[in-house]
PDB file of C-alpha atoms and ligand atoms in Angstrom:
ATOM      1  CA  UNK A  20      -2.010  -5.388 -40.754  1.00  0.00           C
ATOM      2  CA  UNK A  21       0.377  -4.698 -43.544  1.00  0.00           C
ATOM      3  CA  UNK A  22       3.899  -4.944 -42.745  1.00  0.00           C
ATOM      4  CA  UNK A  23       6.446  -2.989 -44.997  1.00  0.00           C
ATOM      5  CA  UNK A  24      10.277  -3.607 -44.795  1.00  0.00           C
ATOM      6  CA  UNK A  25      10.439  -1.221 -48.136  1.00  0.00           C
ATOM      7  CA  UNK A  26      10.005   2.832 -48.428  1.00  0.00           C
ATOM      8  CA  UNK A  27       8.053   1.831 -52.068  1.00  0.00           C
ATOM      9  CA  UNK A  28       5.229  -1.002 -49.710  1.00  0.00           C
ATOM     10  CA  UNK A  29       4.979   2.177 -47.211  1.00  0.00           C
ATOM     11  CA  UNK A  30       4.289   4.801 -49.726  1.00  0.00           C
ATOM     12  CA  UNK A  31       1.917   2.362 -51.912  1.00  0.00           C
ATOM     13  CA  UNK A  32       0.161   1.705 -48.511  1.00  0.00           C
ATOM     14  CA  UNK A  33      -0.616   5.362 -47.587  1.00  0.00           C
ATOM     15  CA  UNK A  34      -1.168   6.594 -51.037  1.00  0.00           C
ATOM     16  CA  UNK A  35      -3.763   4.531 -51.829  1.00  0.00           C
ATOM     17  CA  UNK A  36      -5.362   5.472 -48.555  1.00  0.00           C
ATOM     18  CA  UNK A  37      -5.284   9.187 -49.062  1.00  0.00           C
ATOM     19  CA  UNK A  38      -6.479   8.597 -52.588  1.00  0.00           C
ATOM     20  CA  UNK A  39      -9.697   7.177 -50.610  1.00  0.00           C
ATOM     21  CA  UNK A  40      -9.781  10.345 -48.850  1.00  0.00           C
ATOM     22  CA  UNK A  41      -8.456   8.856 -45.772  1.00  0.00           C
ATOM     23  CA  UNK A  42      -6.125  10.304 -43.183  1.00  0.00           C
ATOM     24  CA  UNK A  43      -3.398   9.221 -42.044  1.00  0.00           C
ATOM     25  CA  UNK A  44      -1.540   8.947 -38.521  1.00  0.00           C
ATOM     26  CA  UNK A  45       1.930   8.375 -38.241  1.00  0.00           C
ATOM     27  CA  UNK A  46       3.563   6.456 -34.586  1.00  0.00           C
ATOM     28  CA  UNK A  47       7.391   6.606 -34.829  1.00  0.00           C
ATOM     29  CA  UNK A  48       9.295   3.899 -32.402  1.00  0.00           C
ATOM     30  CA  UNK A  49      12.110   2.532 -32.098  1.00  0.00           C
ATOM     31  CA  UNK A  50      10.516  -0.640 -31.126  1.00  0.00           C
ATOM     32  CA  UNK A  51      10.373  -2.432 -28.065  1.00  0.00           C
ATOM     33  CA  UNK A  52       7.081  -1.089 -27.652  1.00  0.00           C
ATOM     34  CA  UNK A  53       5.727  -0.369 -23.915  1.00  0.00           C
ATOM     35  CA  UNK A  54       2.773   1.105 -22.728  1.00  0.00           C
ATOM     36  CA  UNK A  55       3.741   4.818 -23.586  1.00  0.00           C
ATOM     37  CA  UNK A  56       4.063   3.619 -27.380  1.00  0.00           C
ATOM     38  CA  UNK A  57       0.333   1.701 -27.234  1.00  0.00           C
ATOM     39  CA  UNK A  58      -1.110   4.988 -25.401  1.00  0.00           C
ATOM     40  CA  UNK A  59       0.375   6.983 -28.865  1.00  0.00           C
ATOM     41  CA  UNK A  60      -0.963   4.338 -30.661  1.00  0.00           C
ATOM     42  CA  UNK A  61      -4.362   3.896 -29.032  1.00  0.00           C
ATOM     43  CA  UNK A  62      -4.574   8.096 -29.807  1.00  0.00           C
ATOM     44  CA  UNK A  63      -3.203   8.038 -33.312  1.00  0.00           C
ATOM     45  CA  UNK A  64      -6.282   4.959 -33.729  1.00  0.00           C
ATOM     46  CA  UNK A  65      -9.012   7.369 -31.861  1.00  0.00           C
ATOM     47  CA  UNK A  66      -7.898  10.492 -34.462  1.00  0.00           C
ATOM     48  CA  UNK A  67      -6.635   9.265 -38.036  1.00  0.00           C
ATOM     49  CA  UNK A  68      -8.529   6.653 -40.731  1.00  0.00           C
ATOM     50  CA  UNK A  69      -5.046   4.542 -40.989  1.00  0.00           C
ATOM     51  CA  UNK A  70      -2.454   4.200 -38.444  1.00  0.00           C
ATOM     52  CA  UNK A  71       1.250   3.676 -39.531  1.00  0.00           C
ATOM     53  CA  UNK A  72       3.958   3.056 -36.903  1.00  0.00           C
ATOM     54  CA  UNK A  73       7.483   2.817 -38.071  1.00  0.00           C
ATOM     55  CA  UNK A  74       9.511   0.727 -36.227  1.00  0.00           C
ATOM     56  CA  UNK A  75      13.592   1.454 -36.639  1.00  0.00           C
ATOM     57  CA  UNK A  76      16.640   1.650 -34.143  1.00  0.00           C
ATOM     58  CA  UNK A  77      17.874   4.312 -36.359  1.00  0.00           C
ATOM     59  CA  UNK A  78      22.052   4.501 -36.480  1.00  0.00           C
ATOM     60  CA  UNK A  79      21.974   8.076 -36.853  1.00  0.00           C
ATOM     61  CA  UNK A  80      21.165   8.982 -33.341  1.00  0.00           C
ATOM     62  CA  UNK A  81      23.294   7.510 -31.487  1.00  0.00           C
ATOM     63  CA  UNK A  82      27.217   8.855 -31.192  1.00  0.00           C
ATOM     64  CA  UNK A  83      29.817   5.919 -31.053  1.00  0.00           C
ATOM     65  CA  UNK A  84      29.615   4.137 -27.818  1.00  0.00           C
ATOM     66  CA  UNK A  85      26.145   4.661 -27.340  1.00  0.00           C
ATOM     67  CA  UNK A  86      23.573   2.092 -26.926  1.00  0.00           C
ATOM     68  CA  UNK A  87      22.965   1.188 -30.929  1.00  0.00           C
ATOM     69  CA  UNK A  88      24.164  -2.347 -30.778  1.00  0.00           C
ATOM     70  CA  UNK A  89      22.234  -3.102 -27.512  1.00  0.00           C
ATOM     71  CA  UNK A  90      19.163  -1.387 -27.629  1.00  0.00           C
ATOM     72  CA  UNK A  91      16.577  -3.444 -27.478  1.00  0.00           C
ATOM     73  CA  UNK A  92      14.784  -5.280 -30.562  1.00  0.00           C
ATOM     74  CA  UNK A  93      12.024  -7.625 -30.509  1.00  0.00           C
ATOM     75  CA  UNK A  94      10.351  -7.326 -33.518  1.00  0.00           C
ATOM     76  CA  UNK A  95       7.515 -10.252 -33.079  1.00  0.00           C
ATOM     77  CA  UNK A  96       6.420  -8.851 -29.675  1.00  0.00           C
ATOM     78  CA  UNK A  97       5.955  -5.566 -30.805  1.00  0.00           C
ATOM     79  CA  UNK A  98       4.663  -7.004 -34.753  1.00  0.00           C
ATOM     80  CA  UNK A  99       1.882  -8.800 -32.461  1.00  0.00           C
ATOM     81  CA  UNK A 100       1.094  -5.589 -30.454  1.00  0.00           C
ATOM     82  CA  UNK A 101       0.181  -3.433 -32.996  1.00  0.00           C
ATOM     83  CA  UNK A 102      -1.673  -5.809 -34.894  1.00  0.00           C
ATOM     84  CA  UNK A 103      -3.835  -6.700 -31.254  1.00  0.00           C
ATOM     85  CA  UNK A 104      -4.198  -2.709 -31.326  1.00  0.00           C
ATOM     86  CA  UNK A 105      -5.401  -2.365 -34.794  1.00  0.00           C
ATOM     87  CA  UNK A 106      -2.204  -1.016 -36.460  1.00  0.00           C
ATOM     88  CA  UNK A 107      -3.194  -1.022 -40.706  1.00  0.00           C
ATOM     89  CA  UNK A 108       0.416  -0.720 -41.469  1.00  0.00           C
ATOM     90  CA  UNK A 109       4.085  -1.561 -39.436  1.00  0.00           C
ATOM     91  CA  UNK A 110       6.841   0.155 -41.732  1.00  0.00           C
ATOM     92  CA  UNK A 111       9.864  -1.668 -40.753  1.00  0.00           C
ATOM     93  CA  UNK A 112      12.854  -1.107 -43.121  1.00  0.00           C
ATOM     94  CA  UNK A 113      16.399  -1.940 -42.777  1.00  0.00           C
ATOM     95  CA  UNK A 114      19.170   0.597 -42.426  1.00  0.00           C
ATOM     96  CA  UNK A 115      20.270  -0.195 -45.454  1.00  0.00           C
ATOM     97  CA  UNK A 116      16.428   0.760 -46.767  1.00  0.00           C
ATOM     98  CA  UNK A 117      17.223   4.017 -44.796  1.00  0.00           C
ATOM     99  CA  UNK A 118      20.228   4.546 -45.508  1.00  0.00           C
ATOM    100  CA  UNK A 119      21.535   3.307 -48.754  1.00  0.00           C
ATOM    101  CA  UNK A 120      24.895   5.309 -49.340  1.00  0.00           C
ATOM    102  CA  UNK A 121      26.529   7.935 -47.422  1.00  0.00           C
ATOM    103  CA  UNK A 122      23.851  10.637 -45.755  1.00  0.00           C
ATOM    104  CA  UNK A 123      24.855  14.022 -46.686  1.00  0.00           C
ATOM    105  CA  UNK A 124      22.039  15.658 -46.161  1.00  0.00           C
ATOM    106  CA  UNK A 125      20.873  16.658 -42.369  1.00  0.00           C
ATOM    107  CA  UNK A 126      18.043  18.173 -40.729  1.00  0.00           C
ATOM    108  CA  UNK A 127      19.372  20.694 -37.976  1.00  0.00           C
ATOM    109  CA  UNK A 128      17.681  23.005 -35.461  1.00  0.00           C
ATOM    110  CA  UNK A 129      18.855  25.342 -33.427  1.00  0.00           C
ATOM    111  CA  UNK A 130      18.899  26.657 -30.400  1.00  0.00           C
ATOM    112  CA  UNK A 131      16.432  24.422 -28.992  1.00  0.00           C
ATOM    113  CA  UNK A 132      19.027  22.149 -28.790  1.00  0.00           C
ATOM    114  CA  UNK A 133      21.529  24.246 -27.002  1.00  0.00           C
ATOM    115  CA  UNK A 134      20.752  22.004 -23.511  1.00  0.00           C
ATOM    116  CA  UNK A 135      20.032  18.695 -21.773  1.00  0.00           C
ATOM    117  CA  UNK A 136      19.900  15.857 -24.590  1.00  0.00           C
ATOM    118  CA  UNK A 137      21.437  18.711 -27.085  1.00  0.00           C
ATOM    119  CA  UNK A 138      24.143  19.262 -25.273  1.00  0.00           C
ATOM    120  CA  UNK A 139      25.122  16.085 -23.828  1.00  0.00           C
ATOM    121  CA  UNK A 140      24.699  13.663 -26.593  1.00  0.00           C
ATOM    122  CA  UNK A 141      26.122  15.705 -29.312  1.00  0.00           C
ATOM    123  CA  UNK A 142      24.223  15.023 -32.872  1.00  0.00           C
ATOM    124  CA  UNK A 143      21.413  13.607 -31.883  1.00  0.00           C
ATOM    125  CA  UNK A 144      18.610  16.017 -32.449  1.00  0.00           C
ATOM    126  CA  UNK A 145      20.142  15.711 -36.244  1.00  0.00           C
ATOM    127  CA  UNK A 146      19.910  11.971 -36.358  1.00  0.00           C
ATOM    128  CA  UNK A 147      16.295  12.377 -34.709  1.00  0.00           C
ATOM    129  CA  UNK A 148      15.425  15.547 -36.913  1.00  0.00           C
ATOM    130  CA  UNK A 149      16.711  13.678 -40.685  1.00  0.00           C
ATOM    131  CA  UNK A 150      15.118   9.971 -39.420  1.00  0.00           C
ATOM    132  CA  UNK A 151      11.586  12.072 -38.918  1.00  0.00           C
ATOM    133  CA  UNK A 152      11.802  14.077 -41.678  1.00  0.00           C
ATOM    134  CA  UNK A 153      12.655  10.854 -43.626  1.00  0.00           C
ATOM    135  CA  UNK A 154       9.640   9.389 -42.063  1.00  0.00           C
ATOM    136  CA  UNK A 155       7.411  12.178 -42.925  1.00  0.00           C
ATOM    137  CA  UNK A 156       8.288  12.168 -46.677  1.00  0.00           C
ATOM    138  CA  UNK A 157       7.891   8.422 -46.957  1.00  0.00           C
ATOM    139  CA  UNK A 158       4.164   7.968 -45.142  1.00  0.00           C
ATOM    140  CA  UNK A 159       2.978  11.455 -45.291  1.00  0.00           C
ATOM    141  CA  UNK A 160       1.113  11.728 -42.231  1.00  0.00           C
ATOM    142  CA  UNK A 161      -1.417  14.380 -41.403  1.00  0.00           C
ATOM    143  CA  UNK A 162      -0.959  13.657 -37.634  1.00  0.00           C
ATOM    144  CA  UNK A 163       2.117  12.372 -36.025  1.00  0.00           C
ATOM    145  CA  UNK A 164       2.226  11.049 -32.603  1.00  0.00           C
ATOM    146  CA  UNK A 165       5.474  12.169 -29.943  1.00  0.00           C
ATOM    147  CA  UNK A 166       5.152  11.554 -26.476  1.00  0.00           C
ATOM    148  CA  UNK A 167       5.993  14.170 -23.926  1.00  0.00           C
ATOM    149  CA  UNK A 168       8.888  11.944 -21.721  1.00  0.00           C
ATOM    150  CA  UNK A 169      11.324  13.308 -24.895  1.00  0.00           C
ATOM    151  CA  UNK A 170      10.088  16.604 -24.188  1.00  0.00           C
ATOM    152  CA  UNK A 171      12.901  18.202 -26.146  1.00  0.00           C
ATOM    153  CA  UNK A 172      12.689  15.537 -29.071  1.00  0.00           C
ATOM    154  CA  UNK A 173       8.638  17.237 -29.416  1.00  0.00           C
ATOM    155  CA  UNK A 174      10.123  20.854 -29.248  1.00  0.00           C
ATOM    156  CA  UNK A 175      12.563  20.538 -31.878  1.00  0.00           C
ATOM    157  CA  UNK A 176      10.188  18.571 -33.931  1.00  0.00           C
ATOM    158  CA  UNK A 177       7.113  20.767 -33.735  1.00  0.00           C
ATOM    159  CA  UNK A 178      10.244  23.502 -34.546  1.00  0.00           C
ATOM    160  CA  UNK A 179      10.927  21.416 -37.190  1.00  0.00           C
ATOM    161  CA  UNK A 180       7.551  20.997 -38.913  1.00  0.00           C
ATOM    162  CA  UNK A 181       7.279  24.714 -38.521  1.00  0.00           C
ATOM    163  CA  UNK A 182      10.075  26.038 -40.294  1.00  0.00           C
ATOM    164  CA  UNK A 183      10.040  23.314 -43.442  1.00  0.00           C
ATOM    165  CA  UNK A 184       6.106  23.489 -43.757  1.00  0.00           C
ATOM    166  CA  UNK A 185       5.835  19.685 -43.177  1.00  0.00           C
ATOM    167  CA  UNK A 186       1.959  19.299 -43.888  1.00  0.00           C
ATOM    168  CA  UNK A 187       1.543  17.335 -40.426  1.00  0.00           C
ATOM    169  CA  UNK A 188      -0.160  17.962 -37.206  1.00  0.00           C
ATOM    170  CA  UNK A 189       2.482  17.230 -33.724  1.00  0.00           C
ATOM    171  CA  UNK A 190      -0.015  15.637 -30.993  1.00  0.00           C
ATOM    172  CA  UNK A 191       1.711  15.640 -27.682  1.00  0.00           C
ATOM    173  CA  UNK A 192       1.058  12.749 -25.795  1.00  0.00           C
ATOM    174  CA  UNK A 193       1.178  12.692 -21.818  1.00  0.00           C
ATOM    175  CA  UNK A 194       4.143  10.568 -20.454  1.00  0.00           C
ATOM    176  CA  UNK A 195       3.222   6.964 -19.009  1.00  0.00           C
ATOM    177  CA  UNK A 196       4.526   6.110 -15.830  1.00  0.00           C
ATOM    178  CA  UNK A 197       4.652   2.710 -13.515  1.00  0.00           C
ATOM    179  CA  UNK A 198       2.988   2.676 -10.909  1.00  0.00           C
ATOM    180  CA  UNK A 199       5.782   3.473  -8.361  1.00  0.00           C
ATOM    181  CA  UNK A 200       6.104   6.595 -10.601  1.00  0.00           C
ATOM    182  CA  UNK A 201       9.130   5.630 -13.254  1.00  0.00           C
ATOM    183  CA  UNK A 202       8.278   6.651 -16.888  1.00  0.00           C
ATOM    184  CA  UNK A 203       8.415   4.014 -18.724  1.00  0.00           C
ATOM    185  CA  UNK A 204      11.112   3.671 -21.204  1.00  0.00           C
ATOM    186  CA  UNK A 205      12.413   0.802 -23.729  1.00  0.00           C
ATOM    187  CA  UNK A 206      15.720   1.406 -21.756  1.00  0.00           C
ATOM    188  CA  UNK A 207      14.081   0.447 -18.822  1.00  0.00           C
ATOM    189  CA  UNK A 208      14.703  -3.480 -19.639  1.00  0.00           C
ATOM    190  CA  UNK A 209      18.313  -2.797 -18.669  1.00  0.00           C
ATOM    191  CA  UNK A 210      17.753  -1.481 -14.993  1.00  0.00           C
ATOM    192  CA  UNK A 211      18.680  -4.829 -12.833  1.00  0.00           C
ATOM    193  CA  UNK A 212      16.622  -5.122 -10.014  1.00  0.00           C
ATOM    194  CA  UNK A 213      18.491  -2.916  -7.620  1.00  0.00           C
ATOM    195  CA  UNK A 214      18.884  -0.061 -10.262  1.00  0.00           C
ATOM    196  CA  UNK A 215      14.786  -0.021 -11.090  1.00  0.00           C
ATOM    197  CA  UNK A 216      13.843   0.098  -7.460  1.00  0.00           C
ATOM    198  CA  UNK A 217      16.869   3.094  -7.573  1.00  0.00           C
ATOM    199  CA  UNK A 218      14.930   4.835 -10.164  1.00  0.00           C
ATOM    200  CA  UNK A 219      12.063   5.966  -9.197  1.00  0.00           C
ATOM    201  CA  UNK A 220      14.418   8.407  -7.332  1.00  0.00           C
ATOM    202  CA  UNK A 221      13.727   9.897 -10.504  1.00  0.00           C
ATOM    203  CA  UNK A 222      10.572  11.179 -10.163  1.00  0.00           C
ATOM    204  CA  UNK A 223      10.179  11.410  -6.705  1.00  0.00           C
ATOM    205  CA  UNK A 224      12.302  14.040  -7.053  1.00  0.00           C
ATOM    206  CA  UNK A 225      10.361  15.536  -9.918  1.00  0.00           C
ATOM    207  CA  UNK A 226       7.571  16.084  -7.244  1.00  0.00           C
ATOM    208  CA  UNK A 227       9.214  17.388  -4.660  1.00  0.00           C
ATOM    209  CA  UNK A 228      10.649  20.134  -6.856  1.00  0.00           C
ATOM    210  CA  UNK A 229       6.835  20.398  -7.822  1.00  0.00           C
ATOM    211  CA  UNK A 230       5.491  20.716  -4.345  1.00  0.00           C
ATOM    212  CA  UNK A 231       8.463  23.317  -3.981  1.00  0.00           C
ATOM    213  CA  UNK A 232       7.521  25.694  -6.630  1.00  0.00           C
ATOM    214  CA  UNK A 233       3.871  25.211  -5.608  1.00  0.00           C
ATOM    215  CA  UNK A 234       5.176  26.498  -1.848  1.00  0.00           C
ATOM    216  CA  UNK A 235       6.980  29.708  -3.563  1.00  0.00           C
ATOM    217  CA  UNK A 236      10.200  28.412  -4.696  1.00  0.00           C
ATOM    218  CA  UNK A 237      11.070  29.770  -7.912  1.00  0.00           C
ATOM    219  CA  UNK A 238      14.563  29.825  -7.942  1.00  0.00           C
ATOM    220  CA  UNK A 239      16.120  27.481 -10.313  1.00  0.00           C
ATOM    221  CA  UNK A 240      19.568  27.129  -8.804  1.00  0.00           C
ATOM    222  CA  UNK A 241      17.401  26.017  -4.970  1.00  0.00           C
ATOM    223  CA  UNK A 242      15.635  23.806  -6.953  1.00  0.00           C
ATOM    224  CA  UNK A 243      17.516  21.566  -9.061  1.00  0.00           C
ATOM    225  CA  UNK A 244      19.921  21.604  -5.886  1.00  0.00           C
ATOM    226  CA  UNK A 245      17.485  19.841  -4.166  1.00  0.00           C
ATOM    227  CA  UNK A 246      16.790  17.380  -7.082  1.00  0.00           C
ATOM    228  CA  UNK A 247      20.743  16.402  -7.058  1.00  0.00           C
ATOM    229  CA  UNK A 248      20.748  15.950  -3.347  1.00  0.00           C
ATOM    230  CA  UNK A 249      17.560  13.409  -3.528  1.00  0.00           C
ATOM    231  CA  UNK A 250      18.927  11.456  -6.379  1.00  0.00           C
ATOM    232  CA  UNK A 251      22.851  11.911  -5.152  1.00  0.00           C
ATOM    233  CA  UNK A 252      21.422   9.258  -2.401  1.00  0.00           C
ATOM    234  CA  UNK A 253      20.676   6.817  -5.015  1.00  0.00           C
ATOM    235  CA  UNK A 254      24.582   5.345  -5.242  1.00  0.00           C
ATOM    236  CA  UNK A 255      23.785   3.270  -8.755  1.00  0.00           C
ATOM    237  CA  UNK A 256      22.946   6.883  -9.754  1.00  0.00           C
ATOM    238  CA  UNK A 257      25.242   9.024 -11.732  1.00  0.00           C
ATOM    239  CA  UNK A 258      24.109  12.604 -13.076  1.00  0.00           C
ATOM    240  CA  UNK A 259      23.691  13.756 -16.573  1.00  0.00           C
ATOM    241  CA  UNK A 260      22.377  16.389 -16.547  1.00  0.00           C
ATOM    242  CA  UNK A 261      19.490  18.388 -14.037  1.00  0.00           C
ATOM    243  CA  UNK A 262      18.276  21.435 -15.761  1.00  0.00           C
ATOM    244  CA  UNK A 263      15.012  24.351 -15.598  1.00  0.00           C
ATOM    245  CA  UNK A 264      14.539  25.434 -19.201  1.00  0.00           C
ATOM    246  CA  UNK A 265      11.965  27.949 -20.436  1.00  0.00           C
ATOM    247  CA  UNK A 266       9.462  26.127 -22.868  1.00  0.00           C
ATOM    248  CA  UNK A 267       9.566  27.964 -26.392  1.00  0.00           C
ATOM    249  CA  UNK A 268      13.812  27.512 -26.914  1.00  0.00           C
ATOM    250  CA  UNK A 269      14.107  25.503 -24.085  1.00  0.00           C
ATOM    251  CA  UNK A 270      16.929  27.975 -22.435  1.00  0.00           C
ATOM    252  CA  UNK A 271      17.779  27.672 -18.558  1.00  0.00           C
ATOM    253  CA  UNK A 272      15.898  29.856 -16.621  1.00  0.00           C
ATOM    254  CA  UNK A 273      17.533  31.512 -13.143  1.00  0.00           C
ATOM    255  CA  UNK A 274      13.658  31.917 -11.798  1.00  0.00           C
ATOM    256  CA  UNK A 275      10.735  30.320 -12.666  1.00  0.00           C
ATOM    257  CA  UNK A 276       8.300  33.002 -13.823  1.00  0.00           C
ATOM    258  CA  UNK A 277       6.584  31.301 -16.250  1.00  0.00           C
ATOM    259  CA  UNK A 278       5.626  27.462 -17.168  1.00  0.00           C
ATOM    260  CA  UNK A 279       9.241  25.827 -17.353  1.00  0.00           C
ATOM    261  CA  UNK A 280      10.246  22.689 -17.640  1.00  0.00           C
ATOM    262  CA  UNK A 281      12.642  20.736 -15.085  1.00  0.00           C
ATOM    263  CA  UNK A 282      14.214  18.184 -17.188  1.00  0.00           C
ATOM    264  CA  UNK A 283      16.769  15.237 -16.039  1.00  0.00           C
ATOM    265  CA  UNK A 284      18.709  12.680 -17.312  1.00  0.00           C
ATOM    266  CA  UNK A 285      21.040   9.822 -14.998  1.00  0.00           C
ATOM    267  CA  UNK A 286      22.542   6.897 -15.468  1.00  0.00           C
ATOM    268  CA  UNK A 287      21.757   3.827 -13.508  1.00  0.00           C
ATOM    269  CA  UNK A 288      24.749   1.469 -14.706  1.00  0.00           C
ATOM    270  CA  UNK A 289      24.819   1.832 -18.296  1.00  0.00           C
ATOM    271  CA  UNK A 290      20.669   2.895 -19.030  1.00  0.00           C
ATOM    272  CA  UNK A 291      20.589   6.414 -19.539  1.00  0.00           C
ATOM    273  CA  UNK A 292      17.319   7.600 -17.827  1.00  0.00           C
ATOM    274  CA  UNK A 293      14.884  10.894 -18.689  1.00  0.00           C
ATOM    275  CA  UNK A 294      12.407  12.144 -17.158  1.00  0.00           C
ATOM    276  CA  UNK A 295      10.698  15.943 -16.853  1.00  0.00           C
ATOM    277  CA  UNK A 296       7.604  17.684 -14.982  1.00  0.00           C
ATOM    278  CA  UNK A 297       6.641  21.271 -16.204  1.00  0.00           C
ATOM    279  CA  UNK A 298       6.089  23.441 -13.320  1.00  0.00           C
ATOM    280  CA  UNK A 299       3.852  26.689 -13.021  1.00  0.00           C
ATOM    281  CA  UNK A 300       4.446  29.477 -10.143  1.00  0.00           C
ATOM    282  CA  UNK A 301       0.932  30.878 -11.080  1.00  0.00           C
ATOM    283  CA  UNK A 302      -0.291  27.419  -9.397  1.00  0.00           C
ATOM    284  CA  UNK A 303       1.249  28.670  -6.084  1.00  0.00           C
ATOM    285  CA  UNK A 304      -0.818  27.691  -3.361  1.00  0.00           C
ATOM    286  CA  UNK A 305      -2.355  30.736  -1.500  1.00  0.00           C
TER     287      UNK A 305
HETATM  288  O1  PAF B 402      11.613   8.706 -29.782  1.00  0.00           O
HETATM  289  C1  PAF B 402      12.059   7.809 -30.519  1.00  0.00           C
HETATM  290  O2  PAF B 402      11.801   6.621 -30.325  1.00  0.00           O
HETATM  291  C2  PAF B 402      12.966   8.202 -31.679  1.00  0.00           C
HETATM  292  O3  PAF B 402      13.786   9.273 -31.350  1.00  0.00           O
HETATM  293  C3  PAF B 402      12.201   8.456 -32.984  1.00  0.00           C
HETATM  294  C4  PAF B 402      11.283   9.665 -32.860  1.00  0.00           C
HETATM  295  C5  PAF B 402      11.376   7.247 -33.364  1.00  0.00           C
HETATM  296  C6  PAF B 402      13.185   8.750 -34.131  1.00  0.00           C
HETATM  297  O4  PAF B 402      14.038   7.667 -34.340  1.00  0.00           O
END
């Protein structure tokens, strides 16, 4: 496995394997890889001739007071992951490598980002938007790999790609869960005990709304009423936001006619938690 701390290593890297007429898959992370990250991995391996994960905490997406300085890093664990999955090359720059001066140049999209993450963590579909499109101009990726727990994160990217003609193909990748039923999540390491048996409120919760929409209830306001009262039990749990959101713009819905998407986010001490389930009334039972 090549390992690149520099944009030049990257871009020699997958040049020289397009030149050989072979694709290539991008896998962006943040590191701290779990078992969502090897199933994009695993696919990107299945689907492209080289397989490129980037692995950087990247400033730019998180506001001041955020998690930057303690999100979790531990670069040798996940170094020795991809290599035992058959990564060809781990692009691992600095922020400085990044970032070199002052960024005055951002990547914005609308209206997607109206809600949920968009509206409560204020600028950081533009750090996530720039870092990717970054990303996408250093390796060049025909396919690149997003998992569906950042369900918004895919929208605005696929958005994205669309509207600046990025030559690269979105895969959306189905979210990983324990086996209690918690996605997993690198911010998962900072649920104590208490707080991780807590969280699987999460998506407990997610279900019942499910079996409620597949019993006829398709209004939104019912429903995510019933999602705060399960995870209002939960007293390490404190409420983002709980929100219904049609798929295309992702705009809050006031009945579910259509797929939608009920999307959450809480805080269990200081980890901020997501987690979403798309729901269909068409798969009402009789
Ligand atoms: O989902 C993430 O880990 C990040 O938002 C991403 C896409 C790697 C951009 O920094």
């Amino acid at each position: 496995m090549d390992i690149a701390e520099t944009i030049d290593q990257a871009r020699q890297t997958t040049a020289a394997a397009r030149r050989a007429g072979r694709t290539v898959g991008l896998v962006p992370t943040m590191g701290a890889l779990h078992e969502g990250h090897l199933s994009l991995i695993r696919r990107c391996r299945s689907e492209c001739d080289l397989t490129a994960v980037s692995l950087f905490v990247n400033p730019t997406q998180f506001a001041p007071g955020e998690d930057f300085d303690r999100y979790p890093r531990s670069f040798a664990a996940d170094r020795d992951a991809c290599a035992a999955l058959g990564v060809d090359l781990l692009f691992a720059p600095s922020a400085g490598q990044m970032y070199p001066g002052d960024l005055l140049t951002w990547v914005h999209v609308n209206r997607i980002t109206d809600h949920l993450c968009g509206a409560t963590r204020p600028g950081f579909f533009d750090g996530v938007c720039t870092v990717v499109a970054k990303l996408f101009h250093i390796i060049q990726p025909d396919r690149a790999y997003f998992g569906e727990k950042d369900a918004q994160q895919l929208a605005v990217v696929t958005r994205m790609v669309a509207d600046l003609d990025f030559p690269v193909e979105i895969r959306a990748c189905p979210i990983v869960r324990d086996a209690d039923g918690l996605a997993l999540s690198s911010r998962n390491r900072y649920l104590d005990l208490a707080q991780r048996r807590s969280a699987v409120c999460l998506s407990r919760a997610l279900e019942q709304a499910r079996r409620l929409v597949a019993a006829g209830q398709t209004e939104a306001t019912a429903l995510i009423e019933t999602i705060r009262t399960a995870i209002a039990r939960e007293p390490q749990a404190r409420i983002d936001y709980i929100s219904i959101v049609e798929k295309e713009f992702f705009q809050p819905v006031t009945v579910i006619e259509a797929p939608c998407l009920i999307a959450l986010a809480v805080y269990f001490g200081t980890a901020r938690l997501i987690d979403n389930i798309t729901v269909d009334p068409s798969n009402q039972r009789p």
